[in-house]
Short mmCIF file of C-alpha atoms and ligand atoms in Angstrom, two decimals:
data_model
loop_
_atom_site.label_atom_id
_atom_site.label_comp_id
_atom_site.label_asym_id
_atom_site.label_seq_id
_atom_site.Cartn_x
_atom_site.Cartn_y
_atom_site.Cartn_z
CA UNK A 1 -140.63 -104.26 -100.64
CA UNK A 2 -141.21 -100.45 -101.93
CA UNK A 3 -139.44 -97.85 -100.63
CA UNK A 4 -142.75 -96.42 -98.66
CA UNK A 5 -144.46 -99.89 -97.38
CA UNK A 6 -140.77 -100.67 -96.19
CA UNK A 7 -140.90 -97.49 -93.42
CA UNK A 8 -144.81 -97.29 -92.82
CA UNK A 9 -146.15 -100.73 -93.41
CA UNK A 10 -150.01 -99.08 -91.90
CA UNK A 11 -150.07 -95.91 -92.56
CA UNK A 12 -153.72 -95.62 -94.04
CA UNK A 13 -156.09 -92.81 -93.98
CA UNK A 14 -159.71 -93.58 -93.64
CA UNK A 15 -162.05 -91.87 -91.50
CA UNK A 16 -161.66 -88.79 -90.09
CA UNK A 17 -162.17 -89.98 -86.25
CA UNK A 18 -158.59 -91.93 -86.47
CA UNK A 19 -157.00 -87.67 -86.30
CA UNK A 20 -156.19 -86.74 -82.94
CA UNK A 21 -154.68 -83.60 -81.78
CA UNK A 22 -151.08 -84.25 -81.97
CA UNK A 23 -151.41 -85.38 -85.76
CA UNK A 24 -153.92 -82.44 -86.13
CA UNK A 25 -151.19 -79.80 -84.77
CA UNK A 26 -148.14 -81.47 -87.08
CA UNK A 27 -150.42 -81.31 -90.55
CA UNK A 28 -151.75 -77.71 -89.24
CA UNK A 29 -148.09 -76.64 -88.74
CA UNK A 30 -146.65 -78.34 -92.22
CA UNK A 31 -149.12 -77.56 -93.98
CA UNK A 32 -148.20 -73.56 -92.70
CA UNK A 33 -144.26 -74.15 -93.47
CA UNK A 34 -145.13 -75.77 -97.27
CA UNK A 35 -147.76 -72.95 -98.20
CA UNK A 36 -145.22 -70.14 -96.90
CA UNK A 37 -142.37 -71.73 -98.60
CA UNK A 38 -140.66 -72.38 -94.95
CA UNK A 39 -139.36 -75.65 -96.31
CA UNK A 40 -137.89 -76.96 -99.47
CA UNK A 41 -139.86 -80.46 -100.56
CA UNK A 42 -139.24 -80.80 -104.03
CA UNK A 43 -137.50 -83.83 -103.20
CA UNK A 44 -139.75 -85.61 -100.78
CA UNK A 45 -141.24 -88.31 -102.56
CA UNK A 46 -138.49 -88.74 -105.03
CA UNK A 47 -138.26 -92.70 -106.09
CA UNK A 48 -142.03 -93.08 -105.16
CA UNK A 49 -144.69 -93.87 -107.67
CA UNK A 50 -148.31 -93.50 -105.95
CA UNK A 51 -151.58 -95.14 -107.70
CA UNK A 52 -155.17 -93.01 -108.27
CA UNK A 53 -158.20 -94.85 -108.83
CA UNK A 54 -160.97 -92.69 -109.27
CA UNK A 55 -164.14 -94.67 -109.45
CA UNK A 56 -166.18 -91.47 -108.96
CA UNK A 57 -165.78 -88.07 -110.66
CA UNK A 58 -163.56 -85.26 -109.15
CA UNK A 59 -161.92 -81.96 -110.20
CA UNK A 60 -160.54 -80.44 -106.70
CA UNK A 61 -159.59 -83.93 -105.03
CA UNK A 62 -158.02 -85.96 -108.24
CA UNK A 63 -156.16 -82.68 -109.45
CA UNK A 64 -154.70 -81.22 -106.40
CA UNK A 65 -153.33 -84.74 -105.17
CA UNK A 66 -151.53 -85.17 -108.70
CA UNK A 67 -150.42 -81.75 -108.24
CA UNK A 68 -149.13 -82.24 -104.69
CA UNK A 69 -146.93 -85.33 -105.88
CA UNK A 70 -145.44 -83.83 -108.55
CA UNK A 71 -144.29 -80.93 -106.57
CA UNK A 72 -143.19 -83.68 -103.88
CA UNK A 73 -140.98 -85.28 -106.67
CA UNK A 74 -142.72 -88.01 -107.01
CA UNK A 75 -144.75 -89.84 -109.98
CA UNK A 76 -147.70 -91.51 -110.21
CA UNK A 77 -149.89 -93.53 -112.61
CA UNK A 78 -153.99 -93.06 -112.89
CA UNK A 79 -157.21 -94.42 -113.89
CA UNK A 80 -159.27 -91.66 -114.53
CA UNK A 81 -162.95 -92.72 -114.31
CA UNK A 82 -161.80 -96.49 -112.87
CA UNK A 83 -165.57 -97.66 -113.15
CA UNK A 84 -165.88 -97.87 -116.76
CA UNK A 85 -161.92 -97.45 -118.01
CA UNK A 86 -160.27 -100.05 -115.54
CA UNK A 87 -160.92 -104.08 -115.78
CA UNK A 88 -164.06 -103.27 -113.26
CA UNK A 89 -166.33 -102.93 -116.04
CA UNK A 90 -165.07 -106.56 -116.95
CA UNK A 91 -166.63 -107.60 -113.63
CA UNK A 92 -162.82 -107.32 -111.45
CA UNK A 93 -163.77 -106.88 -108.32
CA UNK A 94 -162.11 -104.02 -106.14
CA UNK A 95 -159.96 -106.36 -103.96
CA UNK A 96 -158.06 -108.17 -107.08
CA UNK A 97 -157.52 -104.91 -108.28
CA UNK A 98 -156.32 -103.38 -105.27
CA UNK A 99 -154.49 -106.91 -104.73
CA UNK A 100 -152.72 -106.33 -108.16
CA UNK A 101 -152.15 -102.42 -107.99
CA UNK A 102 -150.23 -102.92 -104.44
CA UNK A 103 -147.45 -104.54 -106.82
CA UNK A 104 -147.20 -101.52 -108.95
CA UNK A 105 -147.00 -98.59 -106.64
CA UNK A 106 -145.96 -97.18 -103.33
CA UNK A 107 -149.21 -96.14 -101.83
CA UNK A 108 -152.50 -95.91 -103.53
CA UNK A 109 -155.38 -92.98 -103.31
CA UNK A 110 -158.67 -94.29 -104.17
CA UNK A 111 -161.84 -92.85 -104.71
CA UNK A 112 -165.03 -95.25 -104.55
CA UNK A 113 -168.61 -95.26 -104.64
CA UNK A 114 -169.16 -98.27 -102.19
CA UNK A 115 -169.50 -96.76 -98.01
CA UNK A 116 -166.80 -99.23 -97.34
CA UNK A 117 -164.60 -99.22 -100.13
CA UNK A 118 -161.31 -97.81 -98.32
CA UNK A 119 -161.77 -100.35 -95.27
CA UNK A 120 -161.97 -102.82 -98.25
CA UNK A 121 -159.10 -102.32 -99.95
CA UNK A 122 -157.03 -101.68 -96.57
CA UNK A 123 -157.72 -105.60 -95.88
CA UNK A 124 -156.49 -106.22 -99.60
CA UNK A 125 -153.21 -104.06 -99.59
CA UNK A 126 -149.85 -104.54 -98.89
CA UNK A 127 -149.24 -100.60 -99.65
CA UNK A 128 -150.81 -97.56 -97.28
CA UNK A 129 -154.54 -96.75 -99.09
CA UNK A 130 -155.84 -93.03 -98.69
CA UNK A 131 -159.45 -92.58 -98.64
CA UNK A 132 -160.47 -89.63 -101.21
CA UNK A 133 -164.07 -90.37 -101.04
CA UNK A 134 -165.92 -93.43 -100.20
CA UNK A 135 -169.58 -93.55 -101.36
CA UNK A 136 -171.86 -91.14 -98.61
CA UNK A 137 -169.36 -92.08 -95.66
CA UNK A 138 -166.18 -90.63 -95.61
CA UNK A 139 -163.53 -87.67 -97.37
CA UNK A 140 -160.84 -87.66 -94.41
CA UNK A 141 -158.80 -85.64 -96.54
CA UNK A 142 -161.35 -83.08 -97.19
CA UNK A 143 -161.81 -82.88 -93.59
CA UNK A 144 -158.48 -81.77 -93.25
CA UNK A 145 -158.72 -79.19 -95.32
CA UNK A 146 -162.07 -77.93 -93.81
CA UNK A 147 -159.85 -78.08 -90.38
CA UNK A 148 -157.35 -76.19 -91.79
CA UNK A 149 -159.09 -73.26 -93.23
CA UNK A 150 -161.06 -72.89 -89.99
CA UNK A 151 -158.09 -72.91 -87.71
CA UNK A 152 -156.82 -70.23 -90.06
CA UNK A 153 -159.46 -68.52 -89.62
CA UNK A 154 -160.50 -68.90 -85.46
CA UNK A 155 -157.06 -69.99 -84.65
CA UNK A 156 -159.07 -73.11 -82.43
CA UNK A 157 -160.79 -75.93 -83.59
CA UNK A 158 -162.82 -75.64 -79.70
CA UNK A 159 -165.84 -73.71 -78.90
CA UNK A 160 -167.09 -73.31 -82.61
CA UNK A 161 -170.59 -73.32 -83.81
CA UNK A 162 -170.98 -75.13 -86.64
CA UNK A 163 -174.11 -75.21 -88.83
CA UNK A 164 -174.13 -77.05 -91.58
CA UNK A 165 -176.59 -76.66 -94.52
CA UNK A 166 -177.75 -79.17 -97.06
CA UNK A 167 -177.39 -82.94 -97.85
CA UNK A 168 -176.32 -84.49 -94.39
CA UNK A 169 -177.70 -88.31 -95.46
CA UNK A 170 -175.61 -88.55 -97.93
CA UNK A 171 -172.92 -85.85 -98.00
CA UNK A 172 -169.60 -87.40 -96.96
CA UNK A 173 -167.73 -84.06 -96.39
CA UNK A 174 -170.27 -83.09 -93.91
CA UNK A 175 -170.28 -86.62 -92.14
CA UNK A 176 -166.41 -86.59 -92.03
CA UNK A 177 -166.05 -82.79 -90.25
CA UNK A 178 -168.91 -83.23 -87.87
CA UNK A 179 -167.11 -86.69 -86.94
CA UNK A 180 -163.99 -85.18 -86.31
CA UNK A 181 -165.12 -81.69 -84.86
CA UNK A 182 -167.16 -83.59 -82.31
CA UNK A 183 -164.03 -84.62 -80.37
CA UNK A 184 -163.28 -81.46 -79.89
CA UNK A 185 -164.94 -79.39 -76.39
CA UNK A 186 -167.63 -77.07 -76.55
CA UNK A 187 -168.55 -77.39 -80.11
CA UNK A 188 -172.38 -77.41 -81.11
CA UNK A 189 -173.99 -78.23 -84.76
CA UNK A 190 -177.13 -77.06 -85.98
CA UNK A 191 -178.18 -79.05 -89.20
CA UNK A 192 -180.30 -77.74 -91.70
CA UNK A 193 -181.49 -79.91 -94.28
CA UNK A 194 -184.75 -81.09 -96.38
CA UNK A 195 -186.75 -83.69 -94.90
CA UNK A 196 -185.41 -86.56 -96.92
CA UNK A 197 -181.59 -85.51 -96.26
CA UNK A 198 -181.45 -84.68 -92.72
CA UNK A 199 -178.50 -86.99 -90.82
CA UNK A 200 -178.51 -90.20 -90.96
CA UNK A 201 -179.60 -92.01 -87.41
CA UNK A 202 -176.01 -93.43 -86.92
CA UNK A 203 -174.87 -89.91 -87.11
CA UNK A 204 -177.46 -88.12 -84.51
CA UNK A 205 -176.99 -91.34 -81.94
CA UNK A 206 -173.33 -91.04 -81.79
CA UNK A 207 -173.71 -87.37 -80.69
CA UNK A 208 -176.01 -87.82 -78.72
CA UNK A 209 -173.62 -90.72 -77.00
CA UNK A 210 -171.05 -88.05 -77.06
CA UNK A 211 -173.05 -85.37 -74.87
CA UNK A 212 -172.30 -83.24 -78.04
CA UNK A 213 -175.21 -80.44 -78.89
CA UNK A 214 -176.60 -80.25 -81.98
CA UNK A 215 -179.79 -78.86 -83.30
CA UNK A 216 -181.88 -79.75 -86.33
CA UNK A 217 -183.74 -77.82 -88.78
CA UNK A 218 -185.26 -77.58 -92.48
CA UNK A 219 -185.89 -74.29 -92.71
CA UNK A 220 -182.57 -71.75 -93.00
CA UNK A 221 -184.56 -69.01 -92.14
CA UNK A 222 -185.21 -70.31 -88.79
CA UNK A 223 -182.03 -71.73 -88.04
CA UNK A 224 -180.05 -68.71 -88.41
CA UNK A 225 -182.34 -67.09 -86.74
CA UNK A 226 -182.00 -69.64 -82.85
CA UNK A 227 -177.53 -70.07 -84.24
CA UNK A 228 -174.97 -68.19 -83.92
CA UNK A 229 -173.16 -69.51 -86.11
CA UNK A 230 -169.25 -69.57 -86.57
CA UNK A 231 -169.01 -71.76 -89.31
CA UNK A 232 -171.59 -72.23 -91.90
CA UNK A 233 -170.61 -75.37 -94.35
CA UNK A 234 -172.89 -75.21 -97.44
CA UNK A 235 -173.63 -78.81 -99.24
CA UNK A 236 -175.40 -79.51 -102.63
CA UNK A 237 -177.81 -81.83 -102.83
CA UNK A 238 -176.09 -85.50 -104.01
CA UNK A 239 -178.15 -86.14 -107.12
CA UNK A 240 -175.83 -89.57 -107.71
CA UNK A 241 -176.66 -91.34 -104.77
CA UNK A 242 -180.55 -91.03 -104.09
CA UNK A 243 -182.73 -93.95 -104.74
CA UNK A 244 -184.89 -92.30 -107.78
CA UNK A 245 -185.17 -88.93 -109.54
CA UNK A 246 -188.27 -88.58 -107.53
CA UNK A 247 -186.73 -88.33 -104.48
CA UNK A 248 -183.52 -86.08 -105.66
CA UNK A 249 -186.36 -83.44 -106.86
CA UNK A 250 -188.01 -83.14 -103.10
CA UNK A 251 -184.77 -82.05 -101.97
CA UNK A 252 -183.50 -80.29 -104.72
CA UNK A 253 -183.20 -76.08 -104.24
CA UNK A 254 -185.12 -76.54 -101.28
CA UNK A 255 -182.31 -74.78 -99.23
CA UNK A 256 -179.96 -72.06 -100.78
CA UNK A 257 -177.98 -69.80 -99.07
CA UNK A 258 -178.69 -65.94 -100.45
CA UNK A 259 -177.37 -62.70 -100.36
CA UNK A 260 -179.89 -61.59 -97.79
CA UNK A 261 -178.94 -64.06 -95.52
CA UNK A 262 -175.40 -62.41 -95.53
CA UNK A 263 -176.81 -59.66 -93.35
CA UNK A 264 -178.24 -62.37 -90.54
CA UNK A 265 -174.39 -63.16 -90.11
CA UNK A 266 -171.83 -61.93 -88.01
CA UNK A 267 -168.93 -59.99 -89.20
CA UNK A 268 -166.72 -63.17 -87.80
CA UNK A 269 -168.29 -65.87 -88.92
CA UNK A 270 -166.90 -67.95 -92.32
CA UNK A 271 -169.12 -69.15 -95.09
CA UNK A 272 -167.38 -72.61 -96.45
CA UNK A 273 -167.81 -75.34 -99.17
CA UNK A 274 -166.08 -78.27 -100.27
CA UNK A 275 -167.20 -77.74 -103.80
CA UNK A 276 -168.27 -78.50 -106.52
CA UNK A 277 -171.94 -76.20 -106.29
CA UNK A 278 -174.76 -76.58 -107.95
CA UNK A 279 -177.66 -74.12 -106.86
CA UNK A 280 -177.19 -74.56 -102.98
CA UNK A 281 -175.30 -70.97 -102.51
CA UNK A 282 -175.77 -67.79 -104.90
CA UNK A 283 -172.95 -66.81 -106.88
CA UNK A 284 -173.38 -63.36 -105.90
CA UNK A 285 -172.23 -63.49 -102.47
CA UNK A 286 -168.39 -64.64 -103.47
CA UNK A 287 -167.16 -61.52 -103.15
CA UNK A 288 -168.14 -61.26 -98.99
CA UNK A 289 -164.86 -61.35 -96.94
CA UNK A 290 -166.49 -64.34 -94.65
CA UNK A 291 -166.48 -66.46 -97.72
CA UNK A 292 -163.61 -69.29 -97.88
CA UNK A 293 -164.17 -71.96 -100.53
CA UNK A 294 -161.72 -71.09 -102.96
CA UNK A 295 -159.65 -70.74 -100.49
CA UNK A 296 -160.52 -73.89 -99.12
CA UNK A 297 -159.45 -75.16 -102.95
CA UNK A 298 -156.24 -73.40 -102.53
CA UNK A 299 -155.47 -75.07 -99.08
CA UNK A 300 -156.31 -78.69 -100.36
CA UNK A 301 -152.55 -78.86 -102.23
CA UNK A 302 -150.84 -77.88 -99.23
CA UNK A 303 -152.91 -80.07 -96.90
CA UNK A 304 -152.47 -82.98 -99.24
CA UNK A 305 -148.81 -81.78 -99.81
CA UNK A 306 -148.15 -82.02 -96.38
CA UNK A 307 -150.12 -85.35 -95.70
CA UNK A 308 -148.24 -87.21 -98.30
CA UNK A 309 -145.07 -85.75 -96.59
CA UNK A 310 -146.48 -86.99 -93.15
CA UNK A 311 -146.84 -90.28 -94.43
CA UNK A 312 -143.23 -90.55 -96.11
CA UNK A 313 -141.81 -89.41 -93.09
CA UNK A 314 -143.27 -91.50 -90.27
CA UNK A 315 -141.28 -94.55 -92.37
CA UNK A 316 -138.65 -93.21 -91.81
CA UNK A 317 -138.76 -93.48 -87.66
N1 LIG B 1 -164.51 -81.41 -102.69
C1 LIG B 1 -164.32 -82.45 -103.55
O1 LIG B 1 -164.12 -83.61 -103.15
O2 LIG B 1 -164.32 -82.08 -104.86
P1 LIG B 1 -164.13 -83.07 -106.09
O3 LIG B 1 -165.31 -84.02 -106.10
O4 LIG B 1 -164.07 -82.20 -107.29
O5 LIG B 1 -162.85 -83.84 -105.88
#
């Protein structure tokens, strides 16, 4: 048995809903201590080799995870672009290889086009999984990230409104923070979107279940004009997982964020993104104070620093 399934034989991360508060607070407060150099972890995952399979491309997710483990001690091995360089292109499905790669590593962090892909290889793995993307449904690890940076920022993840502008039917980072921010009391969403990308019905339904408020709207203009909003989370539009070109074009530049809109903002608010961009938010409003996405970037090693630290140590108990 490896040295991580041994301690922490379930310790998978899938959706953001399965975060409550108290696991919230400890990441928040690690994730503090390992920025600030509090602690020394050089050592933490020393003995441990952890498996990436990226099925889908990434930059900021692949990169700072490999980065994190190293700087954690530990090693890892990789398929970079799984869907045409690992034996799925031979027809393997994902459970054999999951099945097979459980033997080879300590924990595995998979990124997957299919919705269900990390609930999938949970029931295949003898070895904790972490979701980094799973087709238009969930980046819990994203989500902590997003959580971080706004905590940093309003020092409460309570009483926050949260607009959220773009690709809600199929963007996964924006499914995954409106999931988890909903448990919290007091926040409201306005969603701003094109026709054809507005949130999906499962989505809408389980706030409205929730007695959470949220507002919908496809024009930004108008939306920022009824919101005050804390938070505004800029998506692109996901070219790779619409139907047909036809329908990617309807939706595509239909919504960018501009410089003018800057002055429609208040002097608190925060202007995020989980990268990458396309055309969704001009390049010429980096330079505002209210805007966070590279520091979002920044915060991803630490978060993912400090949840690979969370995981090593609850096997311990
Ligand atoms: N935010 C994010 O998941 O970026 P990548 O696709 O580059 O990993």
């Amino acid at each position: 048995m490896n040295v991580i399934q041994r301690i922490s034989p379930y310790r998978h991360i899938i959706e953001s809903q399965q975060f409550d508060k108290n696991y919230l607070d400890k990441i928040l407060k690690l994730t503090d201590e390992i920025k600030n150099k509090k602690i020394d972890v050089s050592s933490t995952l020393k003995g441990s080799v952890g498996a990436l399979l990226f099925y889908e491309a990434s930059t900021r997710t692949r990169l700072s995870f490999e980065s994190a483990i190293l700087r954690l001690g530990g090693s890892f091995i990789h398929t970079e672009n799984a869907r045409d360089f690992s034996s799925s292109i031979k027809g393997e499905t994902l459970s054999d290889s999951i099945r097979v790669i459980s033997d080879y590593a300590d924990y595995i962090i998979l990124r997957h086009f299919d919705d269900d892909s990390s609930k999938v290889a949970v029931k295949h793995s003898n070895i904790p999984v972490i979701n980094a993307g799973s087709g238009k449904e969930q980046h819990p690890t994203q989500t902590l990230i997003d959580i971080y940076t706004i905590f940093q920022s309003f020092g409460r993840l309570t009483n926050l409104n949260i607009m959220l502008i773009g690709d809600l039917a199929h963007g996964r980072t924006c499914t995954s923070l409106i999931y988890l921010l909903a448990k919290f009391p007091n926040n409201k969403f306005c969603f701003v979107s094109p026709d054809n990308c507005r949130a999906r019905p499962n989505m809408t339904m389980h706030l409205k279940n929730n007695n959470v408020l949220f507002a919908e709207h496809s024009s930004l203009e108008q939306a920022m004009a009824e919101f005050d909003g804390d938070v505004l989370y800029v998506t692109r539009v996901q070219k790779e997982r619409f139907s047909s070109p036809s329908e990617y074009l309807k939706a595509k530049s239909q919504i960018i964020f501009k410089y003018q809109h800057l002055s429609k903002l208040k002097e608190q608010a925060i202007i995020m993104h989980p990268l990458p961009r396309v055309d969704e938010i001009d390049h010429d409003i980096d330079t505002d104070p209210r805007v966070r996405y590279f520091e979002q970037t920044k915060n991803g090693l630490y978060v993912r620093m400090a949840l690979l630290k969370m995981m090593y140590d609850s096997m311990k108990k």
